[in-house]
GROMACS .gro file of C-alpha atoms in nm:
model
  239
    1MET     CA    1   3.747  -4.246  -2.980
    2ASP     CA    2   3.409  -4.079  -3.145
    3THR     CA    3   3.180  -4.152  -2.893
    4LYS     CA    4   3.279  -4.063  -2.513
    5LEU     CA    5   3.234  -4.206  -2.178
    6LYS     CA    6   2.939  -4.093  -1.984
    7CYS     CA    7   3.067  -4.094  -1.628
    8LEU     CA    8   2.933  -4.056  -1.265
    9LEU     CA    9   3.211  -3.956  -1.014
   10LEU     CA   10   3.176  -4.044  -0.643
   11ASP     CA   11   3.348  -3.902  -0.385
   12ASP     CA   12   3.158  -3.829   0.000
   13GLU     CA   13   3.471  -3.570   0.048
   14LEU     CA   14   3.368  -3.252  -0.125
   15PRO     CA   15   3.712  -3.123  -0.192
   16GLY     CA   16   3.810  -3.490  -0.302
   17LEU     CA   17   3.531  -3.484  -0.540
   18THR     CA   18   3.592  -3.153  -0.712
   19TYR     CA   19   3.971  -3.194  -0.782
   20LEU     CA   20   3.812  -3.520  -0.932
   21LYS     CA   21   3.631  -3.373  -1.162
   22MET     CA   22   3.881  -3.158  -1.250
   23LEU     CA   23   4.152  -3.382  -1.391
   24CYS     CA   24   3.822  -3.522  -1.553
   25GLU     CA   25   3.735  -3.213  -1.744
   26GLN     CA   26   4.075  -3.283  -1.874
   27ILE     CA   27   4.027  -3.620  -2.035
   28PRO     CA   28   3.832  -3.583  -2.381
   29GLU     CA   29   3.681  -3.940  -2.346
   30VAL     CA   30   3.487  -3.848  -2.103
   31GLU     CA   31   3.177  -3.702  -2.038
   32ILE     CA   32   3.047  -3.583  -1.681
   33VAL     CA   33   2.704  -3.677  -1.654
   34LYS     CA   34   2.662  -3.589  -1.254
   35THR     CA   35   2.848  -3.580  -0.906
   36PHE     CA   36   2.770  -3.726  -0.608
   37ASN     CA   37   2.940  -3.691  -0.257
   38ASN     CA   38   2.648  -3.968  -0.142
   39PRO     CA   39   2.687  -4.345  -0.239
   40GLU     CA   40   2.333  -4.359  -0.134
   41LYS     CA   41   2.183  -4.063  -0.362
   42LEU     CA   42   2.404  -4.199  -0.645
   43LEU     CA   43   2.238  -4.540  -0.578
   44ALA     CA   44   1.847  -4.348  -0.582
   45ASP     CA   45   1.928  -4.183  -0.928
   46ALA     CA   46   2.092  -4.451  -1.110
   47PRO     CA   47   1.836  -4.603  -1.262
   48ASN     CA   48   1.740  -4.275  -1.473
   49LEU     CA   49   2.066  -4.174  -1.549
   50ASP     CA   50   2.228  -4.253  -1.838
   51PHE     CA   51   2.600  -4.353  -1.763
   52ASP     CA   52   2.870  -4.603  -1.876
   53LEU     CA   53   3.167  -4.561  -1.635
   54LEU     CA   54   3.141  -4.438  -1.209
   55ILE     CA   55   3.475  -4.328  -1.072
   56SER     CA   56   3.423  -4.367  -0.725
   57ASP     CA   57   3.613  -4.328  -0.349
   58ILE     CA   58   3.578  -4.696  -0.184
   59GLU     CA   59   3.521  -4.578   0.211
   60MET     CA   60   3.237  -4.395   0.252
   61PRO     CA   61   2.962  -4.393   0.508
   62GLY     CA   62   2.641  -4.555   0.438
   63ILE     CA   63   2.760  -4.773   0.113
   64ASP     CA   64   3.094  -4.838   0.016
   65GLY     CA   65   3.245  -4.816  -0.314
   66LEU     CA   66   3.267  -5.186  -0.370
   67HIS     CA   67   2.892  -5.264  -0.248
   68LEU     CA   68   2.781  -4.998  -0.467
   69ALA     CA   69   2.977  -5.167  -0.765
   70GLU     CA   70   2.852  -5.469  -0.744
   71MET     CA   71   2.483  -5.360  -0.744
   72LEU     CA   72   2.514  -5.092  -1.055
   73GLN     CA   73   2.572  -5.366  -1.276
   74ASN     CA   74   2.728  -5.388  -1.613
   75LYS     CA   75   2.845  -5.012  -1.571
   76LEU     CA   76   3.199  -4.988  -1.562
   77VAL     CA   77   3.387  -4.907  -1.244
   78ILE     CA   78   3.715  -4.740  -1.148
   79PHE     CA   79   3.821  -4.706  -0.819
   80CYS     CA   80   4.034  -4.381  -0.660
   81THR     CA   81   4.057  -4.432  -0.293
   82ALA     CA   82   4.369  -4.357  -0.057
   83TYR     CA   83   4.310  -4.740   0.088
   84LYS     CA   84   4.601  -5.025  -0.068
   85GLU     CA   85   4.432  -5.318   0.053
   86TYR     CA   86   4.079  -5.293  -0.117
   87ALA     CA   87   4.245  -5.397  -0.451
   88ALA     CA   88   4.180  -5.760  -0.449
   89GLU     CA   89   3.802  -5.743  -0.347
   90ALA     CA   90   3.754  -5.431  -0.644
   91PHE     CA   91   3.960  -5.680  -0.942
   92ASN     CA   92   3.694  -5.950  -0.776
   93ILE     CA   93   3.445  -5.796  -0.918
   94ASP     CA   94   3.601  -5.649  -1.276
   95ALA     CA   95   3.699  -5.296  -1.190
   96VAL     CA   96   3.841  -5.153  -1.479
   97ASP     CA   97   4.140  -5.026  -1.274
   98TYR     CA   98   4.199  -4.904  -0.887
   99ILE     CA   99   4.393  -4.624  -0.796
  100THR     CA  100   4.575  -4.472  -0.540
  101LYS     CA  101   4.495  -4.135  -0.417
  102PRO     CA  102   4.633  -3.867  -0.461
  103VAL     CA  103   4.530  -3.922  -0.847
  104LYS     CA  104   4.731  -3.784  -1.051
  105LEU     CA  105   4.581  -3.678  -1.456
  106GLU     CA  106   4.828  -3.918  -1.682
  107ARG     CA  107   4.699  -4.213  -1.448
  108LEU     CA  108   4.341  -4.098  -1.425
  109GLN     CA  109   4.384  -4.111  -1.820
  110LYS     CA  110   4.553  -4.412  -1.849
  111ALA     CA  111   4.172  -4.559  -1.660
  112VAL     CA  112   3.979  -4.401  -1.851
  113SER     CA  113   4.152  -4.567  -2.186
  114LYS     CA  114   4.120  -4.902  -2.034
  115ALA     CA  115   3.706  -4.827  -1.963
  116ALA     CA  116   3.731  -4.687  -2.316
  117GLU     CA  117   3.871  -5.028  -2.475
  118ARG     CA  118   3.657  -5.233  -2.259
  119PHE     CA  119   3.321  -5.017  -2.374
  120ALA     CA  120   3.418  -5.025  -2.737
  121LYS     CA  121   3.482  -5.423  -2.767
  122PRO     CA  122   3.265  -5.566  -2.481
  123ASN     CA  123   3.307  -5.877  -2.627
  124ALA     CA  124   3.637  -5.908  -2.551
  125GLY     CA  125   3.408  -5.932  -2.227
  126LYS     CA  126   3.408  -6.250  -2.288
  127LYS     CA  127   3.425  -6.367  -1.948
  128PHE     CA  128   3.531  -6.780  -1.988
  129ILE     CA  129   3.739  -7.026  -2.134
  130GLN     CA  130   3.584  -7.421  -2.155
  131LEU     CA  131   3.912  -7.633  -2.103
  132ASN     CA  132   3.899  -7.976  -2.012
  133THR     CA  133   4.044  -8.089  -1.675
  134ASP     CA  134   4.114  -8.385  -1.471
  135LYS     CA  135   3.747  -8.438  -1.348
  136GLY     CA  136   3.580  -8.343  -1.687
  137LYS     CA  137   3.486  -7.994  -1.871
  138ILE     CA  138   3.534  -7.647  -1.664
  139LEU     CA  139   3.408  -7.303  -1.774
  140LEU     CA  140   3.715  -7.144  -1.650
  141TYR     CA  141   3.617  -6.730  -1.558
  142PHE     CA  142   3.935  -6.517  -1.624
  143ASN     CA  143   3.846  -6.306  -1.284
  144GLN     CA  144   3.925  -6.618  -1.074
  145ILE     CA  145   4.236  -6.687  -1.192
  146GLN     CA  146   4.551  -6.603  -1.046
  147TYR     CA  147   4.828  -6.791  -1.258
  148ILE     CA  148   4.867  -7.071  -1.475
  149LYS     CA  149   5.211  -7.286  -1.449
  150THR     CA  150   5.307  -7.614  -1.613
  151ALA     CA  151   5.218  -7.897  -1.395
  152ASN     CA  152   5.439  -8.048  -1.202
  153SER     CA  153   5.327  -8.457  -1.292
  154ASP     CA  154   5.306  -8.383  -1.648
  155SER     CA  155   5.459  -8.079  -1.881
  156ARG     CA  156   5.162  -8.113  -2.079
  157ASP     CA  157   4.908  -7.989  -1.803
  158LYS     CA  158   4.859  -7.680  -1.619
  159THR     CA  159   4.793  -7.619  -1.293
  160VAL     CA  160   4.561  -7.301  -1.253
  161LEU     CA  161   4.525  -7.124  -0.883
  162LEU     CA  162   4.183  -6.985  -0.824
  163MET     CA  163   4.143  -6.649  -0.666
  164ASP     CA  164   3.988  -6.887  -0.348
  165GLY     CA  165   4.313  -7.031  -0.310
  166SER     CA  166   4.255  -7.366  -0.482
  167PHE     CA  167   4.402  -7.524  -0.809
  168LEU     CA  168   4.240  -7.663  -1.090
  169ASN     CA  169   4.416  -7.947  -1.345
  170LEU     CA  170   4.399  -7.836  -1.770
  171LYS     CA  171   4.490  -8.143  -1.963
  172ASN     CA  172   4.740  -8.099  -2.247
  173ILE     CA  173   4.685  -7.745  -2.319
  174LYS     CA  174   4.998  -7.538  -2.447
  175PHE     CA  175   5.027  -7.119  -2.298
  176ASP     CA  176   5.023  -7.057  -2.638
  177THR     CA  177   4.641  -7.162  -2.663
  178LEU     CA  178   4.571  -7.002  -2.319
  179LEU     CA  179   4.737  -6.705  -2.390
  180LYS     CA  180   4.537  -6.625  -2.699
  181GLU     CA  181   4.201  -6.705  -2.541
  182LEU     CA  182   4.316  -6.484  -2.228
  183PRO     CA  183   4.222  -6.136  -2.190
  184GLU     CA  184   4.597  -5.961  -2.336
  185ALA     CA  185   4.575  -5.684  -2.049
  186ASP     CA  186   4.529  -5.863  -1.787
  187PHE     CA  187   4.755  -6.176  -1.824
  188CYS     CA  188   5.121  -6.175  -1.861
  189ARG     CA  189   5.396  -6.443  -1.925
  190ILE     CA  190   5.636  -6.458  -1.660
  191ASN     CA  191   5.871  -6.763  -1.734
  192LYS     CA  192   5.887  -7.089  -1.982
  193LYS     CA  193   5.641  -7.200  -1.705
  194GLU     CA  194   5.406  -6.969  -1.591
  195ILE     CA  195   5.167  -6.728  -1.663
  196VAL     CA  196   4.994  -6.434  -1.409
  197ALA     CA  197   4.704  -6.244  -1.379
  198VAL     CA  198   4.825  -5.884  -1.339
  199LYS     CA  199   4.582  -5.805  -1.050
  200ALA     CA  200   4.688  -6.065  -0.848
  201ILE     CA  201   5.022  -5.920  -0.829
  202LYS     CA  202   5.077  -5.747  -0.466
  203PHE     CA  203   5.503  -5.603  -0.555
  204PHE     CA  204   5.760  -5.704  -0.812
  205ASN     CA  205   6.123  -5.633  -0.941
  206HIS     CA  206   6.300  -5.724  -1.194
  207ASN     CA  207   6.374  -6.055  -1.123
  208GLU     CA  208   6.104  -6.159  -0.871
  209ILE     CA  209   5.688  -6.147  -0.842
  210VAL     CA  210   5.525  -6.141  -0.479
  211LEU     CA  211   5.173  -6.257  -0.531
  212HIS     CA  212   4.838  -6.113  -0.298
  213HIS     CA  213   4.782  -6.531  -0.236
  214LEU     CA  214   4.925  -6.676   0.068
  215GLU     CA  215   5.051  -7.028   0.088
  216GLU     CA  216   5.078  -7.292   0.340
  217ASN     CA  217   5.352  -7.131   0.543
  218HIS     CA  218   5.175  -6.771   0.542
  219LYS     CA  219   5.393  -6.635   0.286
  220ASN     CA  220   5.307  -6.437  -0.018
  221ALA     CA  221   5.367  -6.705  -0.286
  222SER     CA  222   5.648  -6.567  -0.484
  223LEU     CA  223   5.736  -6.637  -0.902
  224ILE     CA  224   6.091  -6.533  -1.099
  225LEU     CA  225   6.028  -6.284  -1.404
  226SER     CA  226   6.257  -6.432  -1.633
  227GLU     CA  227   6.504  -6.231  -1.843
  228THR     CA  228   6.314  -6.288  -2.149
  229TYR     CA  229   5.975  -6.213  -2.064
  230ARG     CA  230   6.052  -5.931  -1.783
  231SER     CA  231   6.007  -5.646  -2.102
  232ASP     CA  232   5.670  -5.720  -2.212
  233PHE     CA  233   5.571  -5.741  -1.831
  234LEU     CA  234   5.689  -5.412  -1.741
  235LYS     CA  235   5.517  -5.266  -2.036
  236LYS     CA  236   5.195  -5.412  -1.889
  237VAL     CA  237   5.256  -5.307  -1.565
  238LYS     CA  238   5.371  -4.981  -1.618
  239LEU     CA  239   5.173  -4.744  -1.431
   0.00000   0.00000   0.00000
């Protein structure tokens, strides 16, 4: 890409910040505007800085990275953290990526490439699709979807599990139609009857996908990864 992503770096630990800066200096798509080791200072300076992307830690004194990202409206965010448990919250606020420390150059490069792609196509930044449900028309926001499956009552309908644990019943729509509308990088067909949001996945192996979502028995929901769709799925989630 011709235009570099103007980037702020934030980590309250100076060794971590120095290491992150060193990695970013090796990524051609990134131009480092300023580094911070204090989230409140970043928030105070942000209105006067020209930047597109924030690469940030999460657990910090004062404001944590998640709340900071929410306050920086319309900015791309990549989280780099030692903690795995904030992933669902990070993707709920539409983070570009979530990297667990120690950060490797190749992994950071992949995250930056995703940010560059989103920056170049803001209106692939279409955030929702209008659909018919059994209760009328709805604006279904992509970042609220965990998975979509064929409805038990009628195979022409589809059931959507939302991030808040509730369900929607979409009327008379094909998976092919949905896949054309859903952001390709964020959703994957995993078998004949299900599409899953990549951010909803907790674990996976060659035959099974386990979600963050807990069912009524307090066990994580699990889905079948069929052989037909395995190769495409593994390419999409390969770190």
